[in-house]
Tab-separated table of C-alpha atoms and ligand atoms in Angstrom:
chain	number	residue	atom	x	y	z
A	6	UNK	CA	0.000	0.000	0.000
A	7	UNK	CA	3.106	2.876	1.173
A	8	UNK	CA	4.854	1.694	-2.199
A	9	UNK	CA	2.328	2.570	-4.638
A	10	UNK	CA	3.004	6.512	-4.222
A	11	UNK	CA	7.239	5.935	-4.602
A	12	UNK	CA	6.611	3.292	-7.053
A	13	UNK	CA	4.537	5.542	-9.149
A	14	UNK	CA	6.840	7.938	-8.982
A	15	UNK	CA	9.650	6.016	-9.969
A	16	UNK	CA	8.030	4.809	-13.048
A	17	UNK	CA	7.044	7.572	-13.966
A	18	UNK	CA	10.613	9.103	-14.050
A	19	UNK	CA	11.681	6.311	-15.676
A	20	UNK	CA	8.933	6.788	-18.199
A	21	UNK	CA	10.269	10.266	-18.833
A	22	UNK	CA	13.797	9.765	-19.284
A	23	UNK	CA	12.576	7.388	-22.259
A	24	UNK	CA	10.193	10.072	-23.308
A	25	UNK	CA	12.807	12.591	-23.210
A	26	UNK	CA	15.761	10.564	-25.233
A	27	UNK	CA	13.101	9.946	-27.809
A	28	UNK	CA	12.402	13.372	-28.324
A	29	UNK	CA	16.213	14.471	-28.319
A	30	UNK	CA	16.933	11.546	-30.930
A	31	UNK	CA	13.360	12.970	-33.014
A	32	UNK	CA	15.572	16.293	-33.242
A	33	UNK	CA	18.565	14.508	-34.299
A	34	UNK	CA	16.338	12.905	-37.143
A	35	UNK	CA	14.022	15.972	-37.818
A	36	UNK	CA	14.837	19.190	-39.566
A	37	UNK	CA	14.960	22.455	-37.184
A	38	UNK	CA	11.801	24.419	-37.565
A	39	UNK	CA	12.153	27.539	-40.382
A	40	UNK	CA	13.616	30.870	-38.549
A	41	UNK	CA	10.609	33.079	-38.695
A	42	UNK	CA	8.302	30.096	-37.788
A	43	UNK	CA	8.743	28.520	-34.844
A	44	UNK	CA	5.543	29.288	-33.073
A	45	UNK	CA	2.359	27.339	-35.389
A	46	UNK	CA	0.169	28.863	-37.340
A	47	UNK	CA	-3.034	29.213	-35.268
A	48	UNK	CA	-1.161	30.184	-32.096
A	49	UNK	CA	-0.689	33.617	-29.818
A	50	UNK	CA	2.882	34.536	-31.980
A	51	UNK	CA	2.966	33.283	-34.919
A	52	UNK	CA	5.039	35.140	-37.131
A	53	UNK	CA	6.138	37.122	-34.306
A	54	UNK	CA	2.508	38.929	-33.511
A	55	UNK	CA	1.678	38.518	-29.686
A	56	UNK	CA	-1.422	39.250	-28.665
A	57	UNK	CA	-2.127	42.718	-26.834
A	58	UNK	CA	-0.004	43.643	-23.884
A	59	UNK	CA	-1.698	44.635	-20.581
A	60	UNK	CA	0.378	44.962	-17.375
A	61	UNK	CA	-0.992	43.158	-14.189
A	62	UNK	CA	-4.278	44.938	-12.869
A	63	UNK	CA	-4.842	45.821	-8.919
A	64	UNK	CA	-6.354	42.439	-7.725
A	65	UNK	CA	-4.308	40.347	-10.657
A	66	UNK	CA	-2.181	37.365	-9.227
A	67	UNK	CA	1.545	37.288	-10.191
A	68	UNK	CA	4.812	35.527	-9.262
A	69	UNK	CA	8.392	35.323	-9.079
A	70	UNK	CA	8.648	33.699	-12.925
A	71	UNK	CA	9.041	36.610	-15.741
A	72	UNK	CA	8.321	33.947	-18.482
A	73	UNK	CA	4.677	32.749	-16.879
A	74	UNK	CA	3.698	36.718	-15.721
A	75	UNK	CA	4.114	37.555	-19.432
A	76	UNK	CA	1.719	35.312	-20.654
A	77	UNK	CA	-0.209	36.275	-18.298
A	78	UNK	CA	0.521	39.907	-19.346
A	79	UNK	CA	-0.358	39.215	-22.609
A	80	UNK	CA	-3.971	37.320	-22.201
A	81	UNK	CA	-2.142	33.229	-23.256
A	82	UNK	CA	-2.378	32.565	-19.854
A	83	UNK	CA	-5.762	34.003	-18.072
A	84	UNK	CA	-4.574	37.890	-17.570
A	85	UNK	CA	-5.847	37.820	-14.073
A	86	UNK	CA	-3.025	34.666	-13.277
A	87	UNK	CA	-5.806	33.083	-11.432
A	88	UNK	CA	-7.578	29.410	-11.917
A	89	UNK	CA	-4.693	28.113	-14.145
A	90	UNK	CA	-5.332	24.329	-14.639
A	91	UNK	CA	-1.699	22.716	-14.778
A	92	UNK	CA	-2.760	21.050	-17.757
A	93	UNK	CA	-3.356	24.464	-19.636
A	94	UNK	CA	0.170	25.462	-18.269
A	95	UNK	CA	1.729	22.631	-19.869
A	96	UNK	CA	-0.070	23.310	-22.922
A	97	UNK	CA	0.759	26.985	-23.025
A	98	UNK	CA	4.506	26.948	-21.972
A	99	UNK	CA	4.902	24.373	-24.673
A	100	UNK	CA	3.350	26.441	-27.901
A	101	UNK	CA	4.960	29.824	-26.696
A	102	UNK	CA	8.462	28.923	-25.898
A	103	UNK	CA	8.854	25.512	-27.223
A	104	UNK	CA	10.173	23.849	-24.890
A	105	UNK	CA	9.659	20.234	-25.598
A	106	UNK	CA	6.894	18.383	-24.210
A	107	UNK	CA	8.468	16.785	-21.391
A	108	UNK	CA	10.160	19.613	-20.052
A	109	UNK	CA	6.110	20.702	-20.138
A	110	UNK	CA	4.787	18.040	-18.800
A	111	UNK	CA	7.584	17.815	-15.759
A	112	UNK	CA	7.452	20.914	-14.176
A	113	UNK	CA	3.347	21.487	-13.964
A	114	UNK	CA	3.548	17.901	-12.456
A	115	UNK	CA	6.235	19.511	-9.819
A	116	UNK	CA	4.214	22.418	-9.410
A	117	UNK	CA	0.984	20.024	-8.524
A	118	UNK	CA	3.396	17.960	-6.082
A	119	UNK	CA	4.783	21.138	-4.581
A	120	UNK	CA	1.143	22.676	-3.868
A	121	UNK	CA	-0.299	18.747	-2.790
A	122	UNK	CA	-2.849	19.787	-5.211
A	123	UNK	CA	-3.599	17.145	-8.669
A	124	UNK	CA	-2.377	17.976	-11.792
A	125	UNK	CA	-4.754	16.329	-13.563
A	126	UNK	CA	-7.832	18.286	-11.998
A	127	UNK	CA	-5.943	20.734	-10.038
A	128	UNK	CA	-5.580	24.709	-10.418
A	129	UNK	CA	-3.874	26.987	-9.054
A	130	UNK	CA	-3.254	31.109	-9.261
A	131	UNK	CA	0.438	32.174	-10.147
A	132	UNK	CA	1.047	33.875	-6.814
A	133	UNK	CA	0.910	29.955	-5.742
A	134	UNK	CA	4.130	29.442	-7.600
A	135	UNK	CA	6.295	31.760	-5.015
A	136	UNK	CA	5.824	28.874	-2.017
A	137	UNK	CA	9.436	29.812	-0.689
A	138	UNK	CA	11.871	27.156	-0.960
A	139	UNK	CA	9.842	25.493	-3.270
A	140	UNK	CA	10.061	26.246	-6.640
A	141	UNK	CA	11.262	29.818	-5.548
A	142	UNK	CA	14.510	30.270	-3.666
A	143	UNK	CA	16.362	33.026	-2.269
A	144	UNK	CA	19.619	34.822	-4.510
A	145	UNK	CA	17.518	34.932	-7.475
A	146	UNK	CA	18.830	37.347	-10.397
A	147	UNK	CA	15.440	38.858	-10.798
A	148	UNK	CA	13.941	39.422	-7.909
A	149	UNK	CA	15.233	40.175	-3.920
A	150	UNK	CA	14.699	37.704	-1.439
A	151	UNK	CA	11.680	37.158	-0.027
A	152	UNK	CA	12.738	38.477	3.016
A	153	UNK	CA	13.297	41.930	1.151
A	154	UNK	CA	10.905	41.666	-1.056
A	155	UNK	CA	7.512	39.630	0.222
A	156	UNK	CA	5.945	40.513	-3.202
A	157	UNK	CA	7.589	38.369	-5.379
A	158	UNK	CA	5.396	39.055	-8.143
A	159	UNK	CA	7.440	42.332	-9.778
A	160	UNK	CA	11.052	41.952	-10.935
A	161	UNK	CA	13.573	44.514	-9.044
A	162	UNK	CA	14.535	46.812	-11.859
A	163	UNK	CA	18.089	47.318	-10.294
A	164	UNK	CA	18.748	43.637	-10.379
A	165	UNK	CA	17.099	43.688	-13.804
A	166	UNK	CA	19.651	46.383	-15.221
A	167	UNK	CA	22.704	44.766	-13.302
A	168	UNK	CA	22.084	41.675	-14.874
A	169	UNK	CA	21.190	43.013	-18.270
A	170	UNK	CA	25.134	45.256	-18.043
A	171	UNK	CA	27.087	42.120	-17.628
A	172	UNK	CA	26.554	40.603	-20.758
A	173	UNK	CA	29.735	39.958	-22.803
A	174	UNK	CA	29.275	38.382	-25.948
A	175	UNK	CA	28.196	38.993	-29.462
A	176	UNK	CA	26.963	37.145	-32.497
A	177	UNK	CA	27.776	37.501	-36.062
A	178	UNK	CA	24.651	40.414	-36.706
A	179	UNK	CA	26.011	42.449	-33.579
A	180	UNK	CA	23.253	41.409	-31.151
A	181	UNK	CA	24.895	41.502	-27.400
A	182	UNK	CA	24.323	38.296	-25.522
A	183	UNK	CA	24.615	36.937	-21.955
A	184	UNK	CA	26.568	34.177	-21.707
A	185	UNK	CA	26.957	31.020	-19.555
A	186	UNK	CA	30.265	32.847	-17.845
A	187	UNK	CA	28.208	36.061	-17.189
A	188	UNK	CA	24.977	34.313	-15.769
A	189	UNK	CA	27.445	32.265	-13.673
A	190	UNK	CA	29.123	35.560	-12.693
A	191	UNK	CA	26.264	37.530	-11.382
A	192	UNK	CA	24.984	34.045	-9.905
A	193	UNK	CA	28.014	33.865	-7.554
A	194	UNK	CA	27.963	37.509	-6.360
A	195	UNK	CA	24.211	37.379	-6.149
A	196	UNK	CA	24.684	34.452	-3.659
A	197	UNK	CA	27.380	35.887	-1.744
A	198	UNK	CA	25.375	39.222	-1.459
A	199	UNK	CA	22.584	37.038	-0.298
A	200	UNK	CA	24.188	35.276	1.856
A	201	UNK	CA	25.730	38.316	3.550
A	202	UNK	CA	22.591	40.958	3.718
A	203	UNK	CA	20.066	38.207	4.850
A	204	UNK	CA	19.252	36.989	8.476
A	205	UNK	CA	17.063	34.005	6.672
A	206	UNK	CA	19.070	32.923	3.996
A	207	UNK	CA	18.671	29.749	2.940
A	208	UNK	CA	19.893	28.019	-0.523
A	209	UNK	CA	19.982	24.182	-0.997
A	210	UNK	CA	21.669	22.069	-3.528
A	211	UNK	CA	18.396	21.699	-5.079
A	212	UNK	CA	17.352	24.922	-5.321
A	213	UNK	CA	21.028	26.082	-6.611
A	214	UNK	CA	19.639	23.897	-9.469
A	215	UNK	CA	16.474	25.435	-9.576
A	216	UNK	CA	18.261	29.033	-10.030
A	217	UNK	CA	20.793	27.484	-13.018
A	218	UNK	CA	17.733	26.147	-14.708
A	219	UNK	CA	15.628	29.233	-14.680
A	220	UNK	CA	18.593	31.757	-15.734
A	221	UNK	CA	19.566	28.751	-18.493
A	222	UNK	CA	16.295	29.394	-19.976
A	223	UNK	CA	18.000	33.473	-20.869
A	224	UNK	CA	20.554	31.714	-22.819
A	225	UNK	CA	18.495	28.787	-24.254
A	226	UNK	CA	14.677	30.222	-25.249
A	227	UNK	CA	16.046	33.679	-25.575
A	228	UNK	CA	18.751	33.323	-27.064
A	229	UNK	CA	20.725	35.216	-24.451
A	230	UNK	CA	19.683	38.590	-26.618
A	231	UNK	CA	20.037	41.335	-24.555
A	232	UNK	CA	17.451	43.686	-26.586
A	233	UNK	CA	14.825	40.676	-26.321
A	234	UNK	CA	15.514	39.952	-22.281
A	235	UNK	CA	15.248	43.772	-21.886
A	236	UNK	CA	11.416	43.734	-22.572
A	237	UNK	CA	10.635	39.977	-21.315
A	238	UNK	CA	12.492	41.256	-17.891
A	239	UNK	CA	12.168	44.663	-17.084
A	240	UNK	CA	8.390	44.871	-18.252
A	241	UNK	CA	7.255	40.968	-18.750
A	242	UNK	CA	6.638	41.970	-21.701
A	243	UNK	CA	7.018	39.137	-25.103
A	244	UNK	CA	8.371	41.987	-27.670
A	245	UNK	CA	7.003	41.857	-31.051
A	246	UNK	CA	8.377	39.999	-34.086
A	247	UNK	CA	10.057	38.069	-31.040
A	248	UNK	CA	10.458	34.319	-31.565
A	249	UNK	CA	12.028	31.215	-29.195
A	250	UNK	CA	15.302	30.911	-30.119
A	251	UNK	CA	15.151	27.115	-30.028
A	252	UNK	CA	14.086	25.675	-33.196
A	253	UNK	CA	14.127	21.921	-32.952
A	254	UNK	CA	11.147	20.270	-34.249
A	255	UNK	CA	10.383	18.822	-30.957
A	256	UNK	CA	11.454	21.702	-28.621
A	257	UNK	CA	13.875	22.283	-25.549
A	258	UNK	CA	14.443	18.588	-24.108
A	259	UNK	CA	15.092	18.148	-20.631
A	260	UNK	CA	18.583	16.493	-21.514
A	261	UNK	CA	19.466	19.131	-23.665
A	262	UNK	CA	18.290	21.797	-21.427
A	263	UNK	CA	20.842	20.419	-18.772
A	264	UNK	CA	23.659	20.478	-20.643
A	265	UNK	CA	23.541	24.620	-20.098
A	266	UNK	CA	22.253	24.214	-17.004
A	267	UNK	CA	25.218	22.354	-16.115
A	268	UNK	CA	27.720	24.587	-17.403
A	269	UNK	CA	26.057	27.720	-15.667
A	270	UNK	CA	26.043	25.956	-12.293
A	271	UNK	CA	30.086	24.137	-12.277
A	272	UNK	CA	31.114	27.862	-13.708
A	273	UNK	CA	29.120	29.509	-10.316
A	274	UNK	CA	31.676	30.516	-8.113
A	275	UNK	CA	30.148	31.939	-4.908
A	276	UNK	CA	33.224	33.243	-3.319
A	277	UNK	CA	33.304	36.681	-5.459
A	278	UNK	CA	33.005	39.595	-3.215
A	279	UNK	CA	29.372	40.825	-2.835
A	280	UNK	CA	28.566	43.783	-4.569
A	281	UNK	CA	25.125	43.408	-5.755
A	282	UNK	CA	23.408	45.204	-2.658
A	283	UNK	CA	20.322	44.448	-1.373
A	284	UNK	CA	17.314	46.653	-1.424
A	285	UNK	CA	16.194	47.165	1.908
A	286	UNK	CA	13.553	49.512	0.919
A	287	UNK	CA	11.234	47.356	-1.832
A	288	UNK	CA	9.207	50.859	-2.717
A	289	UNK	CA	12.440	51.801	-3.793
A	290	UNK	CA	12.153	49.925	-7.293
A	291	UNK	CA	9.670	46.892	-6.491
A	292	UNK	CA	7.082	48.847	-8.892
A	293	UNK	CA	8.991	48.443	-11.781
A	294	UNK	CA	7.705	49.048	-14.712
A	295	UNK	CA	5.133	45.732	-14.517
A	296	UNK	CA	2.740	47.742	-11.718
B	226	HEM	C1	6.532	25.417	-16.737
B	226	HEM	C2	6.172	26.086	-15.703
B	226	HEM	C3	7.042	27.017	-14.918
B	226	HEM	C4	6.998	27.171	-13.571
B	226	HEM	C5	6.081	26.432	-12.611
B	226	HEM	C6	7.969	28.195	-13.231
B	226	HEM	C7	8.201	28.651	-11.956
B	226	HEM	C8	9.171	29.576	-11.613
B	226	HEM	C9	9.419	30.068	-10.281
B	226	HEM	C10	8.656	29.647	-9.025
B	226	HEM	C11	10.436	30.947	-10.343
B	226	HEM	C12	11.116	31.704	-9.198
B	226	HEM	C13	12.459	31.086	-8.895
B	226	HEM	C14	13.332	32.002	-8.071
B	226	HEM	O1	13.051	32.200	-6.882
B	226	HEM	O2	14.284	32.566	-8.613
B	226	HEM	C15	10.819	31.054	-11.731
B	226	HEM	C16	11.802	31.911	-12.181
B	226	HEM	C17	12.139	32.043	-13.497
B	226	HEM	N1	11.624	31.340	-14.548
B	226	HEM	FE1	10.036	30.078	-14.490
B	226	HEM	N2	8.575	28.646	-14.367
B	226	HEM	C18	8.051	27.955	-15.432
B	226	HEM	C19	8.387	28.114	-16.754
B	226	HEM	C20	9.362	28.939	-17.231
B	226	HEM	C21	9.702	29.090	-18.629
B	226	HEM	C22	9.012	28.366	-19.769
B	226	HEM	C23	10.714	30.009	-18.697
B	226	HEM	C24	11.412	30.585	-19.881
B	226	HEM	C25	10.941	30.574	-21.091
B	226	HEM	C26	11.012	30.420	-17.335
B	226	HEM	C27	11.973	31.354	-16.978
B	226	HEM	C28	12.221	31.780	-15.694
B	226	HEM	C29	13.185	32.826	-15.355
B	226	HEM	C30	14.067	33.587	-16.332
B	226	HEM	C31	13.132	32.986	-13.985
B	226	HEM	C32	13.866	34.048	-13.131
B	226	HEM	C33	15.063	33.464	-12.439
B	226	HEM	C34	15.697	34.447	-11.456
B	226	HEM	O3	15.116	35.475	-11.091
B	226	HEM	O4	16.817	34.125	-11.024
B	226	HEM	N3	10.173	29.762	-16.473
B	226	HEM	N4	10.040	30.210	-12.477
């Protein structure tokens, strides 16, 4: 009877590693998606039109993820954040940023675990999401602790910027980009800083991870463009003509996602002197631009 929850669970992660190597072998096999037309016909984006662009409302439920509070922000997810099934989230994150359908179907059933709620008939609003030291963790690049900052539905605009400034690299058409050594940067002096400025700090292995995965998603989905992360951060905002930057057939596996998750995380060094400072005050910036 006690097995049938940890045996479920283990077949069911064996059932999506298999799941997950099929998909990375179907984008071995398949030709990447055409530049220009990676989101389907018939969805919110293709050929780079999003649909209208309202900022959250007094009363409208947001979180500590940029990517989810911008679909949300732009009416793919319901624009008040609230009564989203985990099924539609699956659904949604998969046609808008294509990732691939594993990665899709994973996290909602995390999210579900995380909240004890079912993610077959379960819902949930999006401030849900910031349980602390669930999904969300403390040292994040977007937002201040939740210590600082109990409303971890806006980004912090300084954080934002600082963030934004360290990028380094280029491609061949000028763009600047983050890259894996910059995200890895500001990861380690975000933790020390963190660490240092508050009385609550907390950061597991796990949620280490957690922070490598989300800030792998700026260099995977988006490319690591800075003029494209400027909107999507600073405003959670999906700019238009703006496309995912992954264009396998069968979108962002979980396997491939971790390789760059990887790399950001070994190259994390959390012994650089602090120097991103805390805002004590949240008024000071909390707004944002996404009020
Ligand atoms: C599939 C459902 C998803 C859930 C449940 C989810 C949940 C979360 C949560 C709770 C956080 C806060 C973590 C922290 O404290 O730093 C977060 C942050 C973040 N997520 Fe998501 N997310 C999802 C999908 C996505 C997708 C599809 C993208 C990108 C396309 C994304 C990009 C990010 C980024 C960039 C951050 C900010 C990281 C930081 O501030 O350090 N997320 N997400």
């Amino acid at each position: 009877m006690f097995l049938i929850t940890p045996l479920k669970k283990l077949l069911s992660s064996i059932f999506l590693i298999f799941w997950d190597v099929s998909l990375n072998i179907g984008n071995l096999l398949t030709p990447k998606r055409r530049a220009g037309f990676v989101i389907p016909k018939g969805h919110p984006g293709f050929e780079g039109k999003w649909p209208e662009f309202i900022p959250p409302q007094d009363g409208d439920s947001r979180c500590s993820c940029p990517a989810l509070n911008a679909m949300a922000n732009h009416g793919i997810l319901p624009r008040d954040g609230k009564n989203i099934s985990f099924k539609e989230l699956n659904k949604k994150v998969r046609e808008t940023y294509n990732f691939g359908p594993s990665f899709c179907y994973f996290v909602p059933n995390f999210a579900a675990d995380m909240l004890k709620r079912s993610y077959s008939k379960g819902t949930f609003n999006l401030k849900d999401l910031d349980l602390h030291n669930g999904i969300e963790h403390d040292a994040s690049l977007t937002r201040q602790d939740v210590y600082f900052q109990p409303d971890q539905g806006k980004p912090d605009i300084p954080l934002v910027k600082e963030l934004l400034a360290s990028a380094t690299g280029k491609d061949k058409d000028g763009n600047v980009l983050l890259t894996s050594e910059d995200l890895a940067k500001v990861s380690g002096k975000r933790r020390a800083a963190a660490r240092d400025s508050n009385p609550e700090f907390t950061l597991a292995t796990e949620h280490k991870m957690f922070g490598s995965s989300n800030s792998s998603t700026l260099l995977t989905i988006f490319g690591g463009r800075v003029k494209d992360l400027e909107p999507i951060l600073l405003e959670e905002r999906i700019p238009d003509g703006w496309e995912p930057r992954i264009r396998e057939r069968l979108g962002l596996t979980i396997l491939a996602f971790n390789k760059t998750v990887l790399g950001v995380e070994t190259r994390t060094k959390e012994d650089t002197p602090a120097s991103v400072a805390p805002t004590t005050n949240p008024e000071s910036n909390a707004g944002g631009v996404a009020t």
